[in-house]
XYZ file of C-alpha atoms in Angstrom:
431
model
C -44.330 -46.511 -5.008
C -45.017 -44.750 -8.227
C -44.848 -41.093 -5.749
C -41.398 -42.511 -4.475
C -40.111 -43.202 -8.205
C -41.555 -39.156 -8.904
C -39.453 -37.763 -5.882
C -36.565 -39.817 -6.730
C -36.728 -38.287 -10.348
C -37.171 -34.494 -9.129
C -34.346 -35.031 -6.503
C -31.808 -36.154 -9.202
C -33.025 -33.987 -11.440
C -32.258 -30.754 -9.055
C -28.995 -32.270 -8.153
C -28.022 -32.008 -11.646
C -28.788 -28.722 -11.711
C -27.539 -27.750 -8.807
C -24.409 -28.942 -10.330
C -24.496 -27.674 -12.971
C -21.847 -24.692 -13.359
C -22.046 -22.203 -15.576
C -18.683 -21.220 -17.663
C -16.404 -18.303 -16.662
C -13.995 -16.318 -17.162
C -11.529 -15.340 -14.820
C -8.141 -12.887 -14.623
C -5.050 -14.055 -13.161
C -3.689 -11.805 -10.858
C -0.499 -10.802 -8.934
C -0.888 -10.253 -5.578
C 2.276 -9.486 -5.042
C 1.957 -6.598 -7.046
C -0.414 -4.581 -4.795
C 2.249 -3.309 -1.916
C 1.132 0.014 -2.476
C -3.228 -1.165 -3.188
C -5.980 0.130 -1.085
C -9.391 -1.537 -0.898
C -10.791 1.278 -3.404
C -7.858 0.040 -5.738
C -8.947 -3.183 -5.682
C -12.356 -1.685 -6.268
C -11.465 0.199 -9.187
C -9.770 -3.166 -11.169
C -12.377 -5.282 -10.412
C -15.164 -2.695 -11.786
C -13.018 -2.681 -14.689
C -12.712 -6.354 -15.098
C -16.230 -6.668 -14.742
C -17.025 -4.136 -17.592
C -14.575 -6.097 -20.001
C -17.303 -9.466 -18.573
C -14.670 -11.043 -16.847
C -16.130 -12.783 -13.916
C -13.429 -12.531 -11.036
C -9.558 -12.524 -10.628
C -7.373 -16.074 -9.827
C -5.293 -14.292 -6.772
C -1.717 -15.661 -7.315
C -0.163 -15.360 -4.072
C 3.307 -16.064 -2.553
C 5.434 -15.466 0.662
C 5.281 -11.177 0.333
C 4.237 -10.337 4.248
C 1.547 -8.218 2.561
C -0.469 -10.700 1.283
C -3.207 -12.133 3.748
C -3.902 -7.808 4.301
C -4.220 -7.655 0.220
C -6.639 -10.341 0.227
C -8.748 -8.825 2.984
C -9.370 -6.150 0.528
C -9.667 -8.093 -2.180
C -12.388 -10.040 -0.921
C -13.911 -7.051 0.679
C -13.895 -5.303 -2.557
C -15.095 -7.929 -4.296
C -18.404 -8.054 -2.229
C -18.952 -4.803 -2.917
C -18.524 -4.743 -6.443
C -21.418 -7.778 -6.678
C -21.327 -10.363 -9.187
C -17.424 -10.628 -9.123
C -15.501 -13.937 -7.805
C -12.383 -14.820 -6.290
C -10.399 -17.931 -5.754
C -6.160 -18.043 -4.284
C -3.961 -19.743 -6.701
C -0.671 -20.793 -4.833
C 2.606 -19.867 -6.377
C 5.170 -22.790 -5.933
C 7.384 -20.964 -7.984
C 8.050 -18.297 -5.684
C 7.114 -20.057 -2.640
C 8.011 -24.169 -2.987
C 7.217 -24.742 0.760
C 3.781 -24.265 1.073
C 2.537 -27.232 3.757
C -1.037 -28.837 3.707
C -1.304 -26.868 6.736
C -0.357 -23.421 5.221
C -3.233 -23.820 2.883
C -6.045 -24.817 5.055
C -4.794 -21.670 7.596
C -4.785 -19.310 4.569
C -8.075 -20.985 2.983
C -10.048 -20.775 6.475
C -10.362 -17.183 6.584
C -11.980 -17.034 2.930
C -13.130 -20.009 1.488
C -16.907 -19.383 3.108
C -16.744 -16.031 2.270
C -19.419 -13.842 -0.339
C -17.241 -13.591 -2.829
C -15.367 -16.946 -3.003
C -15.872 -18.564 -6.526
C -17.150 -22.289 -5.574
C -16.712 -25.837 -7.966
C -19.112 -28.355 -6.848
C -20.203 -26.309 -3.736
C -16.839 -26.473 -2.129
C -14.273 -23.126 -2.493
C -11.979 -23.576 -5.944
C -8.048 -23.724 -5.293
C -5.972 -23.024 -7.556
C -1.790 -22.966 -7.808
C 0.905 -22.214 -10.215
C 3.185 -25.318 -10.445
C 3.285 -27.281 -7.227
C 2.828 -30.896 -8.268
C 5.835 -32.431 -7.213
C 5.622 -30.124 -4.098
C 7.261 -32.267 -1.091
C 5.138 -30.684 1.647
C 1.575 -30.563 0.669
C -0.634 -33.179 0.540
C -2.770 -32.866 -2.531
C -5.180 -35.878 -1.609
C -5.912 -34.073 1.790
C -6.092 -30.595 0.065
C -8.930 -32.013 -2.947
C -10.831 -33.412 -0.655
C -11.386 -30.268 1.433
C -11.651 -28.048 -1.208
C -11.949 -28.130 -5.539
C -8.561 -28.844 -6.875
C -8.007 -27.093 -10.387
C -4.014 -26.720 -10.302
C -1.737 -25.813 -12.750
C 1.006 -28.670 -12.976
C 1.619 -27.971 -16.583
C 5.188 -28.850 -16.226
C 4.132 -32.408 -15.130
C 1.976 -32.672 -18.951
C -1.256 -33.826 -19.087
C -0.278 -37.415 -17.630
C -0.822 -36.268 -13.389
C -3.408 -38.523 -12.869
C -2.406 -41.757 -14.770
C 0.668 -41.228 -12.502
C -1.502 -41.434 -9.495
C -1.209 -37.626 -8.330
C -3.632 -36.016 -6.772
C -6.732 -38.399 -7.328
C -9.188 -35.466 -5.860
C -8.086 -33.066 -8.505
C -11.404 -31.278 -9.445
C -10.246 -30.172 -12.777
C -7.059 -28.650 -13.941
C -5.609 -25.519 -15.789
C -3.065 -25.734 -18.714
C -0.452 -22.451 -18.354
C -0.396 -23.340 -22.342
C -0.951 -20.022 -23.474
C 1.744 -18.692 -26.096
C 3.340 -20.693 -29.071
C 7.182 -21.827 -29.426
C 8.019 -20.215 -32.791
C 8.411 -21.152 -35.370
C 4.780 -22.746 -34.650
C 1.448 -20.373 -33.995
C -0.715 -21.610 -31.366
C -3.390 -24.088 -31.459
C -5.256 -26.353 -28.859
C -3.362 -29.515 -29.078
C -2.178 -29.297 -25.577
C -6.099 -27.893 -24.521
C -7.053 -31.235 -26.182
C -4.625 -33.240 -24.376
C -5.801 -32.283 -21.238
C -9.306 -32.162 -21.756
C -8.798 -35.914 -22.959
C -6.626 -35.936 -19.652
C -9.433 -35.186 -17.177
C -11.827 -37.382 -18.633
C -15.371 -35.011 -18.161
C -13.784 -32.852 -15.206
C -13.462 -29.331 -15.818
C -10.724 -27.639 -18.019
C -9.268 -24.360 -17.372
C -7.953 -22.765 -20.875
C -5.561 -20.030 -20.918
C -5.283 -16.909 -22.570
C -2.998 -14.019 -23.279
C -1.820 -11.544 -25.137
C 1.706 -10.710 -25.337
C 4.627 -12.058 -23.894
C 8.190 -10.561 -23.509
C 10.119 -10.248 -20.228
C 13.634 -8.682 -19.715
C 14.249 -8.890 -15.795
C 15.418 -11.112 -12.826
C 16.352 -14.376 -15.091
C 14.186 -14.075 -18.157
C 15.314 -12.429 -21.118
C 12.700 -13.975 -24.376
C 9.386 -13.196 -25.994
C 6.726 -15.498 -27.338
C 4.603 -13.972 -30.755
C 1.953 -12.393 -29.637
C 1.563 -10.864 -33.255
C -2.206 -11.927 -33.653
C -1.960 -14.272 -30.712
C -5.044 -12.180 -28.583
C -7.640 -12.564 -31.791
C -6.491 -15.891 -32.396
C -6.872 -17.906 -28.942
C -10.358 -16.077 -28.661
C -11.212 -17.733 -31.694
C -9.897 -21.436 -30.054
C -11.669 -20.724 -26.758
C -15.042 -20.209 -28.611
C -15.090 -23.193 -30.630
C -13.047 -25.081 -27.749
C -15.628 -24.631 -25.272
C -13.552 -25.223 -22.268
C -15.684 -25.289 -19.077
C -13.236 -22.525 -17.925
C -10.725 -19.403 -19.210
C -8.585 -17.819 -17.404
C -6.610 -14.673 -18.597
C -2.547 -14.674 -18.533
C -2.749 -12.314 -16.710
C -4.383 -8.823 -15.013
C -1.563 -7.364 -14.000
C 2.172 -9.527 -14.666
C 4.168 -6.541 -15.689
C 7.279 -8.139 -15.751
C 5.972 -10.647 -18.530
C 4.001 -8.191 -20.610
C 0.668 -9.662 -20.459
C -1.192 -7.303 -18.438
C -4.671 -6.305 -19.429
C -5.144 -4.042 -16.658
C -4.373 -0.253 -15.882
C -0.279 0.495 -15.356
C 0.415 1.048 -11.923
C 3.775 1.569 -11.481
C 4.505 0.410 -8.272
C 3.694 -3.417 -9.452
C 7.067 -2.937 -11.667
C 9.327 -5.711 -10.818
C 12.795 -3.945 -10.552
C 14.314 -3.834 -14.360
C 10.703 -4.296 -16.197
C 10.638 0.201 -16.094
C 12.147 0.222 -19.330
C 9.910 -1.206 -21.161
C 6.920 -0.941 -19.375
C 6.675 2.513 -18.402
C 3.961 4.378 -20.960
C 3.124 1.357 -23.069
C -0.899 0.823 -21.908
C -2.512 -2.385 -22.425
C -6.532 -1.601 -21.555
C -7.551 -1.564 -25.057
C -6.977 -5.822 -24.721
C -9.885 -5.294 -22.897
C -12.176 -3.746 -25.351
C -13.276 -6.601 -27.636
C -13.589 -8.784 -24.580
C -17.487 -8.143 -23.762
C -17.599 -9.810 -27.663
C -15.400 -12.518 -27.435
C -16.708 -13.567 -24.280
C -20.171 -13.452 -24.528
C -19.581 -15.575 -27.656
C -17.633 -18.185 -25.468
C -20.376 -18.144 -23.213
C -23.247 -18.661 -25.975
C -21.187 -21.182 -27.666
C -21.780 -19.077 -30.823
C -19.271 -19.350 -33.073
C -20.611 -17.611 -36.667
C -23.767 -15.168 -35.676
C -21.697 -11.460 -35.556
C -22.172 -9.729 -32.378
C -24.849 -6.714 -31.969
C -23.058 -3.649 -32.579
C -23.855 -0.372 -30.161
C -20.581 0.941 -30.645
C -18.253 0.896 -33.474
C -14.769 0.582 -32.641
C -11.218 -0.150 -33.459
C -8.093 -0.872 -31.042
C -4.688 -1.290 -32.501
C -1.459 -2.711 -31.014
C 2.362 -2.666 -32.242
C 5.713 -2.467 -31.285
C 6.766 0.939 -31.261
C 10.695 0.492 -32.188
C 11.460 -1.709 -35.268
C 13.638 -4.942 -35.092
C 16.657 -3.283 -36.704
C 16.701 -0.295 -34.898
C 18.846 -0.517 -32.614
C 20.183 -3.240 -29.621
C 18.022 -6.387 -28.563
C 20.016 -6.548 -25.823
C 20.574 -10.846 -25.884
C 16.466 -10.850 -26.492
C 15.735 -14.296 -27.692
C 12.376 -15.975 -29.238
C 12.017 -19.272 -27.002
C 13.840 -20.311 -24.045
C 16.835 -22.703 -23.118
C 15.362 -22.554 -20.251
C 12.158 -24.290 -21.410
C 14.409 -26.515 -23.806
C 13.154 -24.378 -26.668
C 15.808 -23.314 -29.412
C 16.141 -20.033 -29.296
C 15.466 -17.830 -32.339
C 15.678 -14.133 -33.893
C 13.580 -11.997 -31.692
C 12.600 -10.312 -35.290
C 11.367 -13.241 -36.711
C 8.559 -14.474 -34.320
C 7.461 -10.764 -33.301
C 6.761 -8.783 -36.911
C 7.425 -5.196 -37.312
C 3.676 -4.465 -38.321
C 0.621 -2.852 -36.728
C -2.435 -5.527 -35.839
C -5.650 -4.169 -35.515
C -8.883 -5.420 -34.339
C -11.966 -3.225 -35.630
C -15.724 -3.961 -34.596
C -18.045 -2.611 -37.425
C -22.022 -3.046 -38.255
C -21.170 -3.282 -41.911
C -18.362 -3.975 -44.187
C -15.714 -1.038 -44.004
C -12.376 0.207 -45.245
C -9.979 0.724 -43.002
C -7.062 3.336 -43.587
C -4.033 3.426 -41.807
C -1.466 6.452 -42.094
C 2.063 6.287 -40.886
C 4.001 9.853 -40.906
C 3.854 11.194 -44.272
C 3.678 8.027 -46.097
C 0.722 6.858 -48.457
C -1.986 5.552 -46.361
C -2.241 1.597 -46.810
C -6.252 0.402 -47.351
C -7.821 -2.406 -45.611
C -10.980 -3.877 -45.774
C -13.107 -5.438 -42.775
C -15.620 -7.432 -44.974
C -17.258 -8.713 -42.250
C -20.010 -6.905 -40.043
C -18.295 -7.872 -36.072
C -14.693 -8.119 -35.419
C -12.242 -8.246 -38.008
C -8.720 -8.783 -37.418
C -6.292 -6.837 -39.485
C -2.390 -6.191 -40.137
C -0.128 -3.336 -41.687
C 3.527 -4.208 -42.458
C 5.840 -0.735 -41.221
C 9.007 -2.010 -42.241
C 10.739 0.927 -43.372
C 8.171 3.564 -41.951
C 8.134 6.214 -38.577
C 6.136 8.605 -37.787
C 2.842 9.064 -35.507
C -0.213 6.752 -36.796
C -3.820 7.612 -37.830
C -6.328 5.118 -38.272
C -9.703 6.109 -40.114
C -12.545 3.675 -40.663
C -15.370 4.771 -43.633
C -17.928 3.380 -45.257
C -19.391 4.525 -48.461
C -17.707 7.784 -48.423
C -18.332 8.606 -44.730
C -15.879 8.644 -42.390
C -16.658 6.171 -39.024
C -14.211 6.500 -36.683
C -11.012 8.303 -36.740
C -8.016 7.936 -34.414
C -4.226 8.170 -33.988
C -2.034 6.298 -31.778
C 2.241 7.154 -31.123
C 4.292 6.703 -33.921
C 7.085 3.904 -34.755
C 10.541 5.427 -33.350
C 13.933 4.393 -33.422
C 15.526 2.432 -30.545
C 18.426 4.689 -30.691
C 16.037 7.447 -29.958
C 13.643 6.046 -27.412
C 16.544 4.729 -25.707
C 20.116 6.869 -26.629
C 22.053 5.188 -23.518
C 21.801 1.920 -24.927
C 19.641 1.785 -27.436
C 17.903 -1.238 -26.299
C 14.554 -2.294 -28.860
C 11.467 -2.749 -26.374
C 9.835 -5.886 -27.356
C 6.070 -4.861 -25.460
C 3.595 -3.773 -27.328
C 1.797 -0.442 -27.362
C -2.101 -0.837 -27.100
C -4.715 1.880 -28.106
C -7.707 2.512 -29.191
C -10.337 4.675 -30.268
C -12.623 4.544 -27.465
């Protein structure tokens, strides 16, 4: 008896492990902006991705007649890379009549393959919206496979409603703040509180303005990317996933431009404004996340500083009907100007505390100080100022690091037709 109590013990024991899952971060990414991808495309993002220690993409998928071909590569590309995960999220808002049967056809062909990311040793679904969708059976769809959706419109209330009882966890698309407020984790904790010990997804992202099809706002994203970093690591959410790889249209891309993901209109103020150097304080942030280490100051190989800004200022010329907030969200709308600031935020990784000098033209250089060895977040106020930008970091009387980054330039210059201010931001650094 005493052996059958022992085995009984071990056998829980490694089911608990076996379990167990270890947190991750993942990208969310457009499929339907790969018309033009290759496999070796898909290759090169996800080697990126990997590098910045994200763990795999969230493939957002709707009804382009590419996209079963894109995820062949994807996966395939995936495999190759090693250590890199995958999992479909379903876009209702593109495509509202996905059936039950749609999904399990789609899911059939991936969900045993190498590279599918797995929840409680059964493939992870994901969607975008979808909860009130008429044609698929959720029950049928959670029991098949793990259910993490994102019904954010339906508020962290699904289940007490009776929806979708096999939901394996769930992902809040709670990333950016309704000015005049700055963001913070109340809706995080309403949903963790929500899902009672399942697994919550928590978003992130960095920027958001979009000026094509029907949107026409921004959200701050003025110290937005430092900030939520600092939530997700004391938050400890069992998941993250990234708004987004490659959403062009919205502004919160992280990955390399490609410019045939443009959605038609988004060329304006997309076109040359880079956004990889989000990526370069990742490794830090998330390995903190992962640790659950929210004071020690990461071990510094490599000192560096990236920098992000707008490059017109508010006044400058048109913001062509630009609004902060949406009436279409039932937000009041605001000044554009006043929730996205005409300053330069900086994030700067040092092994000691360091001044930080930042030069705009010919104007005096304004000082800063990162007091902190680790990342220190920083702003510069430009109101006023053009001219190209140099950024030097020293430390008793040595110069660091030195870089410069394009200047702050009239919207009547950077656009004479219409002289339209482009609310994206401009990311650099000096790696």
């Amino acid at each position: 008896m005493a052996f059958i109590h022992l085995l009984a013990i071990v056998i829980a024991l490694a089911a608990n492990i076996m379990g167990a899952q270890a947190k991750a971060v993942f990208a969310h990414f457009m499929v339907g902006n790969t018309y033009s991808y290759n496999e070796s495309v898909w290759l090169e993002d996800m080697q990126m991705a990997k590098a910045a220690h994200i763990d795999g993409f969230a493939l957002n998928i709707g009804a382009d007649s590419y996209t079963e071909a894109q995820l062949a590569y994807a996966y395939a590309a995936a495999e190759e890379v090693g250590g890199f995960s995958l999992f479909i999220s379903f876009d209702y808002g593109t495509k509202s009549d996905w059936t039950t049967q749609n999904l399990i056809d789609l899911m059939s062909k991936f969900k045993d393959h190498p590279a599918q990311y797995k929840l409680n040793g059964k493939a992870l679904v994901s969607t975008f919206e979808g909860g009130d969708a008429q044609l698929t059976d959720w029950n049928t769809i959670g029991e098949m496979y793990s259910l993490v959706p994102s019904w954010t419109s339906l508020g962290p209330r699904f289940e007490q409603e009776g929806r979708a009882k096999q939901v394996a966890g769930a992902f809040a698309w709670s990333a950016w703040p309704t000015y005049p407020d700055t963001i913070n984790t109340k809706e995080d904790e309403a949903w963790k509180s929500m899902l009672g010990g399942k697994p919550y997804m928590m978003a992130v992202s960095p920027w958001f303005f979009a000026d094509c099809y029907d949107k026409n706002w921004l959200w701050s994203g003025d110290n937005l990317w430092h900030d939520r970093w600092q939530q997700v690591i004391e938050f400890q959410p069992e998941f993250v996933e990234i708004i987004t790889w490659n959403d062009y249209g919205e502004s919160h891309y992280i990955g390399p431009l490609r410019a045939g993901g443009f959605p038609t209109g988004s060329e304006r103020y997309v076109g040359g404004m880079p956004h990889d150097g989000f990526r370069e304080m990742l490794p830090y942030w998330i390995d903190a996340y992962k640790n659950g280490n929210t004071t020690t100051a990461p071990q510094v190989t490599q000192e560096k500083l990236v920098y992000y800004h707008r490059i017109n200022p508010s006044s400058s010329g048109n913001t062509g009907g630009t609004t902060a907030n949406t009436r279409q969200l039932g937000q009041t709308p605001a000044s554009p100007a006043a929730a996205s600031q005409d300053a330069i935020f900086i994030d700067v990784l040092v092994s000691a505390p360091s001044d930080v000098s930042v030069q705009i033209g010919q104007n005096s250089p304004k000082m800063l100080r990162a007091t902190t060895a680790g990342i220190n977040h920083l702003s510069v106020d430009f109101t006023g100022q053009t001219g190209e930008i140099t950024y030097t970091v020293s430390r008793d009387g040595k110069t660091v690091l030195s870089t410069s980054g394009p200047g702050i330039i009239a919207a009547t210059v950077t656009d004479p037709v219409n002289g339209l201010v482009n609310w994206n931001a401009y990311v650099g650094s000096s790696s």
